[in-house]
PDB file of C-alpha atoms and ligand atoms in Angstrom:
ATOM      1  CA  MET G   1      -0.002  -0.077  -0.119  1.00  0.00           C
ATOM      2  CA  LEU G   2       1.090   3.521  -0.459  1.00  0.00           C
ATOM      3  CA  ASN G   3       1.112   5.789   2.662  1.00  0.00           C
ATOM      4  CA  TYR G   4       1.172   9.533   3.482  1.00  0.00           C
ATOM      5  CA  ILE G   5       4.165   9.989   5.725  1.00  0.00           C
ATOM      6  CA  ALA G   6       5.544  13.578   6.380  1.00  0.00           C
ATOM      7  CA  ASP G   7       3.941  14.953   3.284  1.00  0.00           C
ATOM      8  CA  GLN G   8       5.013  12.387   0.752  1.00  0.00           C
ATOM      9  CA  TRP G   9       3.267   9.329  -0.658  1.00  0.00           C
ATOM     10  CA  CYS G  10       5.506   6.378  -0.065  1.00  0.00           C
ATOM     11  CA  ASP G  11       5.385   2.762   0.169  1.00  0.00           C
ATOM     12  CA  GLU G  12       6.020   0.579   3.440  1.00  0.00           C
ATOM     13  CA  GLN G  13       9.758   0.100   2.996  1.00  0.00           C
ATOM     14  CA  SER G  14      10.754   3.759   3.205  1.00  0.00           C
ATOM     15  CA  SER G  15      10.375   5.733   6.297  1.00  0.00           C
ATOM     16  CA  LEU G  16      10.525   9.404   5.872  1.00  0.00           C
ATOM     17  CA  VAL G  17      10.487  10.406   9.754  1.00  0.00           C
ATOM     18  CA  SER G  18      13.732  10.445  11.710  1.00  0.00           C
ATOM     19  CA  VAL G  19      13.505   8.172  14.879  1.00  0.00           C
ATOM     20  CA  LEU G  20      14.956  11.225  16.649  1.00  0.00           C
ATOM     21  CA  CYS G  21      12.000  13.338  16.194  1.00  0.00           C
ATOM     22  CA  PRO G  22       9.715  13.807  19.456  1.00  0.00           C
ATOM     23  CA  GLY G  23       6.892  12.016  17.781  1.00  0.00           C
ATOM     24  CA  VAL G  24       8.960   9.020  17.792  1.00  0.00           C
ATOM     25  CA  MET G  25      11.238   9.352  20.582  1.00  0.00           C
ATOM     26  CA  ASN G  26       8.765  10.794  23.273  1.00  0.00           C
ATOM     27  CA  SER G  27       5.679   9.470  21.908  1.00  0.00           C
ATOM     28  CA  GLU G  28       4.487  13.067  21.570  1.00  0.00           C
ATOM     29  CA  SER G  29       1.802  11.959  18.905  1.00  0.00           C
ATOM     30  CA  VAL G  30      -2.059  11.563  18.599  1.00  0.00           C
ATOM     31  CA  TYR G  31      -4.220   9.346  16.139  1.00  0.00           C
ATOM     32  CA  GLU G  32      -7.494   8.306  14.973  1.00  0.00           C
ATOM     33  CA  VAL G  33      -8.592   5.298  13.115  1.00  0.00           C
ATOM     34  CA  VAL G  34     -10.909   5.708   9.988  1.00  0.00           C
ATOM     35  CA  ARG G  35     -12.699   3.102   8.337  1.00  0.00           C
ATOM     36  CA  THR G  36     -14.516   3.191   4.825  1.00  0.00           C
ATOM     37  CA  TYR G  37     -18.005   1.950   4.173  1.00  0.00           C
ATOM     38  CA  ASN G  38     -18.414   1.430   0.240  1.00  0.00           C
ATOM     39  CA  GLY G  39     -15.043   3.046  -0.283  1.00  0.00           C
ATOM     40  CA  LEU G  40     -16.213   6.434   1.589  1.00  0.00           C
ATOM     41  CA  PRO G  41     -14.653   7.384   4.897  1.00  0.00           C
ATOM     42  CA  PHE G  42     -17.150   6.845   7.613  1.00  0.00           C
ATOM     43  CA  ALA G  43     -17.824   9.819  10.019  1.00  0.00           C
ATOM     44  CA  PHE G  44     -14.919  11.844   8.860  1.00  0.00           C
ATOM     45  CA  ARG G  45     -15.665  15.026  10.274  1.00  0.00           C
ATOM     46  CA  LYS G  46     -16.365  13.586  13.711  1.00  0.00           C
ATOM     47  CA  HIS G  47     -12.911  11.726  13.713  1.00  0.00           C
ATOM     48  CA  PHE G  48     -11.430  15.013  12.512  1.00  0.00           C
ATOM     49  CA  GLU G  49     -12.804  16.884  15.240  1.00  0.00           C
ATOM     50  CA  ARG G  50     -11.839  14.219  17.692  1.00  0.00           C
ATOM     51  CA  LEU G  51      -7.989  14.402  16.351  1.00  0.00           C
ATOM     52  CA  LYS G  52      -8.303  18.340  16.646  1.00  0.00           C
ATOM     53  CA  GLN G  53      -9.131  17.727  20.380  1.00  0.00           C
ATOM     54  CA  SER G  54      -6.393  15.351  20.896  1.00  0.00           C
ATOM     55  CA  ALA G  55      -3.953  17.420  19.120  1.00  0.00           C
ATOM     56  CA  ALA G  56      -4.977  20.586  20.959  1.00  0.00           C
ATOM     57  CA  LEU G  57      -4.514  18.459  24.646  1.00  0.00           C
ATOM     58  CA  MET G  58      -1.165  17.560  23.395  1.00  0.00           C
ATOM     59  CA  GLY G  59      -0.090  20.925  22.058  1.00  0.00           C
ATOM     60  CA  LEU G  60       0.435  20.058  18.524  1.00  0.00           C
ATOM     61  CA  GLU G  61      -0.810  21.774  15.537  1.00  0.00           C
ATOM     62  CA  VAL G  62      -3.060  20.209  12.711  1.00  0.00           C
ATOM     63  CA  PRO G  63      -1.403  20.872   9.708  1.00  0.00           C
ATOM     64  CA  PHE G  64      -4.638  20.525   7.341  1.00  0.00           C
ATOM     65  CA  THR G  65      -8.245  21.281   7.271  1.00  0.00           C
ATOM     66  CA  CYS G  66     -10.800  18.645   7.810  1.00  0.00           C
ATOM     67  CA  LYS G  67     -11.565  19.006   3.669  1.00  0.00           C
ATOM     68  CA  GLU G  68      -7.679  19.195   3.132  1.00  0.00           C
ATOM     69  CA  LEU G  69      -7.318  16.096   4.999  1.00  0.00           C
ATOM     70  CA  ASN G  70     -10.126  14.450   3.360  1.00  0.00           C
ATOM     71  CA  SER G  71      -8.663  15.277  -0.098  1.00  0.00           C
ATOM     72  CA  ILE G  72      -5.269  13.211   0.889  1.00  0.00           C
ATOM     73  CA  ILE G  73      -7.180  10.611   2.054  1.00  0.00           C
ATOM     74  CA  MET G  74      -9.631  10.346  -1.029  1.00  0.00           C
ATOM     75  CA  GLU G  75      -6.246  10.364  -3.181  1.00  0.00           C
ATOM     76  CA  GLY G  76      -4.947   7.665  -0.946  1.00  0.00           C
ATOM     77  CA  LEU G  77      -7.986   5.404  -1.441  1.00  0.00           C
ATOM     78  CA  GLU G  78      -7.435   6.188  -5.353  1.00  0.00           C
ATOM     79  CA  LYS G  79      -3.744   5.332  -5.137  1.00  0.00           C
ATOM     80  CA  ASN G  80      -4.105   2.095  -3.162  1.00  0.00           C
ATOM     81  CA  LYS G  81      -7.535   0.879  -5.314  1.00  0.00           C
ATOM     82  CA  GLY G  82      -5.475  -1.924  -6.850  1.00  0.00           C
ATOM     83  CA  PHE G  83      -4.910  -3.418  -3.251  1.00  0.00           C
ATOM     84  CA  GLN G  84      -8.238  -3.144  -1.853  1.00  0.00           C
ATOM     85  CA  THR G  85     -10.229  -6.339  -1.392  1.00  0.00           C
ATOM     86  CA  GLN G  86     -12.824  -4.930   0.863  1.00  0.00           C
ATOM     87  CA  ASP G  87     -12.965  -1.843   2.847  1.00  0.00           C
ATOM     88  CA  PHE G  88      -9.949   0.159   4.131  1.00  0.00           C
ATOM     89  CA  ARG G  89      -8.677   0.961   7.584  1.00  0.00           C
ATOM     90  CA  ILE G  90      -7.007   4.256   7.829  1.00  0.00           C
ATOM     91  CA  ARG G  91      -4.693   5.252  10.507  1.00  0.00           C
ATOM     92  CA  ILE G  92      -4.059   8.833  10.754  1.00  0.00           C
ATOM     93  CA  SER G  93      -1.409   9.864  13.196  1.00  0.00           C
ATOM     94  CA  LEU G  94       0.221  13.368  13.950  1.00  0.00           C
ATOM     95  CA  MET G  95       3.904  13.488  15.353  1.00  0.00           C
ATOM     96  CA  SER G  96       5.647  16.271  16.684  1.00  0.00           C
ATOM     97  CA  ASP G  97       8.684  17.087  14.781  1.00  0.00           C
ATOM     98  CA  GLY G  98       9.866  19.823  17.044  1.00  0.00           C
ATOM     99  CA  ALA G  99       8.424  23.120  15.563  1.00  0.00           C
ATOM    100  CA  ARG G 100       5.627  21.322  13.575  1.00  0.00           C
ATOM    101  CA  SER G 101       3.527  18.530  13.578  1.00  0.00           C
ATOM    102  CA  ARG G 102       3.981  15.855  10.683  1.00  0.00           C
ATOM    103  CA  PRO G 103       1.134  13.565   9.657  1.00  0.00           C
ATOM    104  CA  ALA G 104       1.452   9.770   8.975  1.00  0.00           C
ATOM    105  CA  ILE G 105      -1.554   8.277   7.087  1.00  0.00           C
ATOM    106  CA  ILE G 106      -1.448   4.622   6.797  1.00  0.00           C
ATOM    107  CA  PHE G 107      -3.755   2.699   4.821  1.00  0.00           C
ATOM    108  CA  SER G 108      -4.472  -1.025   5.066  1.00  0.00           C
ATOM    109  CA  ASP G 109      -6.950  -3.552   4.043  1.00  0.00           C
ATOM    110  CA  LEU G 110     -10.032  -4.074   6.720  1.00  0.00           C
ATOM    111  CA  PRO G 111     -10.933  -7.501   6.682  1.00  0.00           C
ATOM    112  CA  SER G 112     -14.746  -8.469   7.200  1.00  0.00           C
ATOM    113  CA  PRO G 113     -14.950  -9.664  10.842  1.00  0.00           C
ATOM    114  CA  SER G 114     -15.512 -13.332  11.068  1.00  0.00           C
ATOM    115  CA  LYS G 115     -19.234 -14.270  11.074  1.00  0.00           C
ATOM    116  CA  ASP G 116     -18.381 -15.946  14.425  1.00  0.00           C
ATOM    117  CA  ILE G 117     -18.128 -12.424  16.201  1.00  0.00           C
ATOM    118  CA  TYR G 118     -21.540 -11.519  15.151  1.00  0.00           C
ATOM    119  CA  GLU G 119     -23.107 -14.973  15.932  1.00  0.00           C
ATOM    120  CA  LEU G 120     -21.398 -16.311  18.835  1.00  0.00           C
ATOM    121  CA  GLY G 121     -19.917 -13.044  20.354  1.00  0.00           C
ATOM    122  CA  VAL G 122     -16.551 -12.774  22.055  1.00  0.00           C
ATOM    123  CA  LYS G 123     -14.938 -13.125  25.445  1.00  0.00           C
ATOM    124  CA  ILE G 124     -13.885 -10.184  27.361  1.00  0.00           C
ATOM    125  CA  SER G 125     -12.329  -9.685  30.943  1.00  0.00           C
ATOM    126  CA  ILE G 126     -11.639  -6.972  33.495  1.00  0.00           C
ATOM    127  CA  SER G 127      -8.264  -5.201  33.453  1.00  0.00           C
ATOM    128  CA  PRO G 128      -6.614  -5.374  36.828  1.00  0.00           C
ATOM    129  CA  PHE G 129      -5.414  -1.838  36.265  1.00  0.00           C
ATOM    130  CA  LEU G 130      -7.366   1.242  36.649  1.00  0.00           C
ATOM    131  CA  LYS G 131      -8.130   3.933  33.906  1.00  0.00           C
ATOM    132  CA  PRO G 132      -5.928   7.125  35.146  1.00  0.00           C
ATOM    133  CA  SER G 133      -8.367   9.801  36.474  1.00  0.00           C
ATOM    134  CA  ALA G 134      -9.221  12.459  34.396  1.00  0.00           C
ATOM    135  CA  ASP G 135      -6.911  14.848  36.752  1.00  0.00           C
ATOM    136  CA  ILE G 136      -4.027  12.691  35.485  1.00  0.00           C
ATOM    137  CA  VAL G 137      -4.908  11.916  31.734  1.00  0.00           C
ATOM    138  CA  ASN G 138      -7.498  13.413  29.926  1.00  0.00           C
ATOM    139  CA  PRO G 139      -9.853  10.742  28.557  1.00  0.00           C
ATOM    140  CA  GLN G 140     -10.508  12.571  25.334  1.00  0.00           C
ATOM    141  CA  LEU G 141      -6.821  12.449  24.444  1.00  0.00           C
ATOM    142  CA  LYS G 142      -6.354   9.694  21.963  1.00  0.00           C
ATOM    143  CA  MET G 143      -2.640   8.567  21.570  1.00  0.00           C
ATOM    144  CA  PRO G 144      -0.640   5.419  20.584  1.00  0.00           C
ATOM    145  CA  GLY G 145       0.115   3.247  23.582  1.00  0.00           C
ATOM    146  CA  SER G 146      -2.496   4.574  26.051  1.00  0.00           C
ATOM    147  CA  SER G 147      -4.364   1.161  25.822  1.00  0.00           C
ATOM    148  CA  TRP G 148      -1.197  -0.685  26.684  1.00  0.00           C
ATOM    149  CA  ILE G 149      -1.192   0.889  29.953  1.00  0.00           C
ATOM    150  CA  VAL G 150      -4.301  -1.052  30.943  1.00  0.00           C
ATOM    151  CA  ARG G 151      -4.055  -3.983  28.647  1.00  0.00           C
ATOM    152  CA  THR G 152      -0.899  -5.957  28.140  1.00  0.00           C
ATOM    153  CA  ARG G 153      -0.577  -8.493  25.374  1.00  0.00           C
ATOM    154  CA  LYS G 154       0.007 -11.373  27.831  1.00  0.00           C
ATOM    155  CA  ALA G 155      -3.103 -10.384  29.970  1.00  0.00           C
ATOM    156  CA  LEU G 156      -5.188 -10.074  27.056  1.00  0.00           C
ATOM    157  CA  GLY G 157      -4.817 -13.723  26.319  1.00  0.00           C
ATOM    158  CA  ASP G 158      -7.814 -14.974  24.268  1.00  0.00           C
ATOM    159  CA  ASN G 159      -9.889 -12.013  25.245  1.00  0.00           C
ATOM    160  CA  TYR G 160     -11.155  -9.728  22.500  1.00  0.00           C
ATOM    161  CA  ASP G 161     -10.870  -6.744  24.684  1.00  0.00           C
ATOM    162  CA  MET G 162     -10.356  -5.838  28.509  1.00  0.00           C
ATOM    163  CA  LEU G 163     -12.804  -3.479  30.442  1.00  0.00           C
ATOM    164  CA  ILE G 164     -11.343  -0.929  32.584  1.00  0.00           C
ATOM    165  CA  LEU G 165     -12.845   0.484  35.580  1.00  0.00           C
ATOM    166  CA  ASN G 166     -12.224   4.024  36.785  1.00  0.00           C
ATOM    167  CA  GLU G 167     -10.722   4.980  40.236  1.00  0.00           C
ATOM    168  CA  LYS G 168     -14.386   4.894  41.746  1.00  0.00           C
ATOM    169  CA  GLY G 169     -14.595   1.218  40.724  1.00  0.00           C
ATOM    170  CA  ASN G 170     -17.159   1.834  38.231  1.00  0.00           C
ATOM    171  CA  VAL G 171     -17.235   0.433  34.281  1.00  0.00           C
ATOM    172  CA  CYS G 172     -15.328   2.946  32.181  1.00  0.00           C
ATOM    173  CA  GLU G 173     -14.716   1.134  28.747  1.00  0.00           C
ATOM    174  CA  GLY G 174     -12.481  -1.121  26.890  1.00  0.00           C
ATOM    175  CA  SER G 175      -8.874  -0.438  25.725  1.00  0.00           C
ATOM    176  CA  PHE G 176     -10.205   0.336  22.309  1.00  0.00           C
ATOM    177  CA  SER G 177     -13.949   0.052  22.542  1.00  0.00           C
ATOM    178  CA  ASN G 178     -17.006   1.573  24.332  1.00  0.00           C
ATOM    179  CA  VAL G 179     -19.300  -0.754  26.571  1.00  0.00           C
ATOM    180  CA  PHE G 180     -22.991  -1.212  27.000  1.00  0.00           C
ATOM    181  CA  LEU G 181     -25.181  -3.410  29.088  1.00  0.00           C
ATOM    182  CA  VAL G 182     -28.741  -4.333  28.626  1.00  0.00           C
ATOM    183  CA  LYS G 183     -31.057  -4.419  31.896  1.00  0.00           C
ATOM    184  CA  ASP G 184     -34.648  -4.706  31.879  1.00  0.00           C
ATOM    185  CA  GLY G 185     -35.210  -3.873  28.427  1.00  0.00           C
ATOM    186  CA  SER G 186     -33.111  -0.572  28.373  1.00  0.00           C
ATOM    187  CA  VAL G 187     -29.620  -0.097  27.363  1.00  0.00           C
ATOM    188  CA  VAL G 188     -26.949   1.260  29.735  1.00  0.00           C
ATOM    189  CA  THR G 189     -23.491   2.882  28.987  1.00  0.00           C
ATOM    190  CA  PRO G 190     -21.256   4.753  31.189  1.00  0.00           C
ATOM    191  CA  ASP G 191     -21.547   8.471  30.995  1.00  0.00           C
ATOM    192  CA  ILE G 192     -18.717  10.489  29.792  1.00  0.00           C
ATOM    193  CA  ARG G 193     -17.842  11.805  33.325  1.00  0.00           C
ATOM    194  CA  SER G 194     -16.983   8.262  33.817  1.00  0.00           C
ATOM    195  CA  GLY G 195     -13.846   8.687  31.873  1.00  0.00           C
ATOM    196  CA  VAL G 196     -14.952   7.337  28.598  1.00  0.00           C
ATOM    197  CA  LEU G 197     -13.473   8.174  25.197  1.00  0.00           C
ATOM    198  CA  PRO G 198     -16.597   9.539  23.459  1.00  0.00           C
ATOM    199  CA  GLY G 199     -16.681   6.834  20.856  1.00  0.00           C
ATOM    200  CA  ILE G 200     -18.282   7.547  17.611  1.00  0.00           C
ATOM    201  CA  THR G 201     -19.661   4.016  17.272  1.00  0.00           C
ATOM    202  CA  ARG G 202     -20.884   4.763  20.716  1.00  0.00           C
ATOM    203  CA  ASP G 203     -22.576   8.004  19.504  1.00  0.00           C
ATOM    204  CA  ASN G 204     -24.445   6.161  16.676  1.00  0.00           C
ATOM    205  CA  VAL G 205     -25.584   3.142  18.770  1.00  0.00           C
ATOM    206  CA  ILE G 206     -27.274   5.692  21.224  1.00  0.00           C
ATOM    207  CA  GLY G 207     -28.802   7.541  18.146  1.00  0.00           C
ATOM    208  CA  LEU G 208     -29.681   4.087  16.691  1.00  0.00           C
ATOM    209  CA  CYS G 209     -31.573   3.258  20.171  1.00  0.00           C
ATOM    210  CA  GLU G 210     -33.162   6.566  20.143  1.00  0.00           C
ATOM    211  CA  SER G 211     -34.560   6.138  16.553  1.00  0.00           C
ATOM    212  CA  LEU G 212     -35.990   2.397  17.802  1.00  0.00           C
ATOM    213  CA  GLU G 213     -37.484   4.197  21.054  1.00  0.00           C
ATOM    214  CA  ILE G 214     -35.334   2.111  23.166  1.00  0.00           C
ATOM    215  CA  SER G 215     -34.360   3.756  26.344  1.00  0.00           C
ATOM    216  CA  VAL G 216     -30.673   4.693  26.681  1.00  0.00           C
ATOM    217  CA  GLU G 217     -29.382   5.257  30.364  1.00  0.00           C
ATOM    218  CA  LYS G 218     -25.784   7.003  30.413  1.00  0.00           C
ATOM    219  CA  ARG G 219     -24.542   6.875  34.084  1.00  0.00           C
ATOM    220  CA  PRO G 220     -22.129   5.534  36.425  1.00  0.00           C
ATOM    221  CA  VAL G 221     -22.096   1.816  36.327  1.00  0.00           C
ATOM    222  CA  PRO G 222     -20.814   0.072  39.200  1.00  0.00           C
ATOM    223  CA  ALA G 223     -18.687  -3.199  38.287  1.00  0.00           C
ATOM    224  CA  TRP G 224     -21.152  -5.609  39.693  1.00  0.00           C
ATOM    225  CA  GLU G 225     -23.819  -4.375  37.321  1.00  0.00           C
ATOM    226  CA  LEU G 226     -21.821  -6.220  34.459  1.00  0.00           C
ATOM    227  CA  PHE G 227     -22.606  -9.539  36.174  1.00  0.00           C
ATOM    228  CA  CYS G 228     -26.133  -8.774  36.402  1.00  0.00           C
ATOM    229  CA  ALA G 229     -26.426  -7.671  33.021  1.00  0.00           C
ATOM    230  CA  GLU G 230     -28.705  -9.443  30.307  1.00  0.00           C
ATOM    231  CA  GLU G 231     -26.479  -8.858  27.508  1.00  0.00           C
ATOM    232  CA  ILE G 232     -23.265  -6.798  26.867  1.00  0.00           C
ATOM    233  CA  PHE G 233     -21.849  -5.661  23.687  1.00  0.00           C
ATOM    234  CA  ILE G 234     -18.905  -3.456  23.120  1.00  0.00           C
ATOM    235  CA  THR G 235     -18.350  -0.935  20.193  1.00  0.00           C
ATOM    236  CA  HIS G 236     -15.560   0.266  17.953  1.00  0.00           C
ATOM    237  CA  THR G 237     -14.972   1.761  14.533  1.00  0.00           C
ATOM    238  CA  SER G 238     -13.624  -1.237  12.510  1.00  0.00           C
ATOM    239  CA  VAL G 239     -16.231  -3.705  13.528  1.00  0.00           C
ATOM    240  CA  GLY G 240     -19.262  -1.671  14.931  1.00  0.00           C
ATOM    241  CA  ILE G 241     -21.248  -3.850  17.629  1.00  0.00           C
ATOM    242  CA  VAL G 242     -19.553  -6.595  19.007  1.00  0.00           C
ATOM    243  CA  PRO G 243     -21.834  -8.977  21.103  1.00  0.00           C
ATOM    244  CA  VAL G 244     -20.213 -10.349  24.272  1.00  0.00           C
ATOM    245  CA  ARG G 245     -20.491 -14.201  25.052  1.00  0.00           C
ATOM    246  CA  ARG G 246     -18.820 -14.314  28.059  1.00  0.00           C
ATOM    247  CA  LEU G 247     -17.285 -11.802  30.738  1.00  0.00           C
ATOM    248  CA  GLU G 248     -14.429 -13.565  32.775  1.00  0.00           C
ATOM    249  CA  ASP G 249     -15.874 -16.778  33.697  1.00  0.00           C
ATOM    250  CA  LYS G 250     -19.653 -15.926  33.416  1.00  0.00           C
ATOM    251  CA  VAL G 251     -21.354 -16.825  30.160  1.00  0.00           C
ATOM    252  CA  LEU G 252     -23.879 -14.242  29.430  1.00  0.00           C
ATOM    253  CA  ILE G 253     -25.546 -15.377  26.471  1.00  0.00           C
ATOM    254  CA  GLU G 254     -25.181 -18.655  24.370  1.00  0.00           C
ATOM    255  CA  ASP G 255     -26.410 -17.232  21.204  1.00  0.00           C
ATOM    256  CA  PHE G 256     -27.333 -14.026  19.409  1.00  0.00           C
ATOM    257  CA  THR G 257     -30.396 -14.883  17.288  1.00  0.00           C
ATOM    258  CA  ASP G 258     -32.556 -12.870  19.440  1.00  0.00           C
ATOM    259  CA  GLY G 259     -32.559 -10.156  22.033  1.00  0.00           C
ATOM    260  CA  MET G 260     -31.452  -6.471  22.180  1.00  0.00           C
ATOM    261  CA  THR G 261     -28.139  -7.029  20.661  1.00  0.00           C
ATOM    262  CA  ARG G 262     -29.219  -8.763  17.719  1.00  0.00           C
ATOM    263  CA  LEU G 263     -31.928  -6.022  17.214  1.00  0.00           C
ATOM    264  CA  LEU G 264     -29.326  -3.370  17.190  1.00  0.00           C
ATOM    265  CA  LEU G 265     -26.940  -5.411  14.987  1.00  0.00           C
ATOM    266  CA  ASP G 266     -29.411  -5.804  12.462  1.00  0.00           C
ATOM    267  CA  ASN G 267     -30.291  -2.098  12.484  1.00  0.00           C
ATOM    268  CA  PHE G 268     -26.707  -0.748  12.649  1.00  0.00           C
ATOM    269  CA  GLU G 269     -25.740  -0.416   9.194  1.00  0.00           C
ATOM    270  CA  GLY G 270     -28.973   0.922   7.822  1.00  0.00           C
ATOM    271  CA  TYR G 271     -28.852   3.550  10.764  1.00  0.00           C
ATOM    272  CA  ILE G 272     -25.209   4.695  10.189  1.00  0.00           C
ATOM    273  CA  MET G 273     -25.562   4.868   6.430  1.00  0.00           C
ATOM    274  CA  THR G 274     -28.462   6.908   6.608  1.00  0.00           C
ATOM    275  CA  GLU G 275     -27.674   9.316   9.463  1.00  0.00           C
ATOM    276  CA  ASP G 276     -26.738  12.541   7.729  1.00  0.00           C
ATOM    277  CA  SER G 277     -23.880  13.640  10.456  1.00  0.00           C
ATOM    278  CA  ASN G 278     -21.916  10.636   9.291  1.00  0.00           C
ATOM    279  CA  TRP G 279     -21.328  11.904   5.942  1.00  0.00           C
ATOM    280  CA  SER G 280     -21.633  15.393   6.017  1.00  0.00           C
ATOM    281  CA  GLY G 281     -19.552  18.593   7.157  1.00  0.00           C
ATOM    282  CA  LEU G 282     -16.668  18.074   4.701  1.00  0.00           C
TER     283      LEU G 282
HETATM  284  N1  PLP A 301     -12.478   3.887  23.897  1.00  0.00           N
HETATM  285  C1  PLP A 301     -11.084   3.907  23.890  1.00  0.00           C
HETATM  286  C2  PLP A 301     -10.124   3.888  24.785  1.00  0.00           C
HETATM  287  C3  PLP A 301     -10.548   3.769  22.285  1.00  0.00           C
HETATM  288  O1  PLP A 301      -9.190   3.946  21.960  1.00  0.00           O
HETATM  289  C4  PLP A 301     -11.647   3.608  21.201  1.00  0.00           C
HETATM  290  C5  PLP A 301     -11.128   3.604  19.759  1.00  0.00           C
HETATM  291  O2  PLP A 301     -10.158   3.320  19.447  1.00  0.00           O
HETATM  292  C6  PLP A 301     -13.019   3.567  21.547  1.00  0.00           C
HETATM  293  C7  PLP A 301     -13.250   3.789  22.843  1.00  0.00           C
HETATM  294  C8  PLP A 301     -14.092   3.339  20.565  1.00  0.00           C
HETATM  295  O3  PLP A 301     -14.241   4.641  19.706  1.00  0.00           O
HETATM  296  P1  PLP A 301     -14.706   4.779  18.228  1.00  0.00           P
HETATM  297  O4  PLP A 301     -16.122   3.929  18.126  1.00  0.00           O
HETATM  298  O5  PLP A 301     -14.683   6.065  17.856  1.00  0.00           O
HETATM  299  O6  PLP A 301     -14.026   3.647  17.430  1.00  0.00           O
END
């Protein structure tokens, strides 16, 4: 694939960023992951706004407008058309290069998730580490490596993701996902003040619930509620809604042919494709 690194298109072998730049040496960088649906970047304006927010928190300039970045990405999609088997995953990083920030835009294939994920659900666990409080690290700062504070590769084992609790012992989010529970016919998700990253998929799931007149509670969620939930699912950009079959040793649900998660899964793509805010604002 061709990638856009430090203002030039280059292949995977040529790196145009010095290992000595602060973005590499001191991890002074922020990022977003965007995916395409039918060849078009999904919720691009929302990702751009979140990138800008992270960059402001890190004190990095954003060297392009939303429209300019979108043009670079459309150019990259065109250049990489020959490689595409399905949709693309595009990682947009901004790295400090001292006085300025340098973009690295990496294109990769987005394989379709295995059918098992949607039909059988995944296993997740609870991280032994807590999410740093918002007074220490602003939860809206999306920077590389922050997930490894709470999820080491070894601890992850065969779990799809690990849920993180905040300093109050309430549920926060996964290391790369937001979390939802189903209780008494309502959908419950930790509120922003619980320390969550405002996930773009989370926002869409909330919008979807509202459009289906399903009540959504955004509130602090004590960890024990996870173990009494009727259903749990997690959400993230690349895969959308991911049903959870097992939390630690507790099997929540055996199959997802019925129930709230199934209802939301069945309606998710139709909702996001027609929700204007996901496609406007460029
Ligand atoms: N929470 C964290 C900590 C994340 O890193 C991510 C995604 O990378 C999410 C939640 C999910 O956000 P989105 O739905 O925008 O992918």
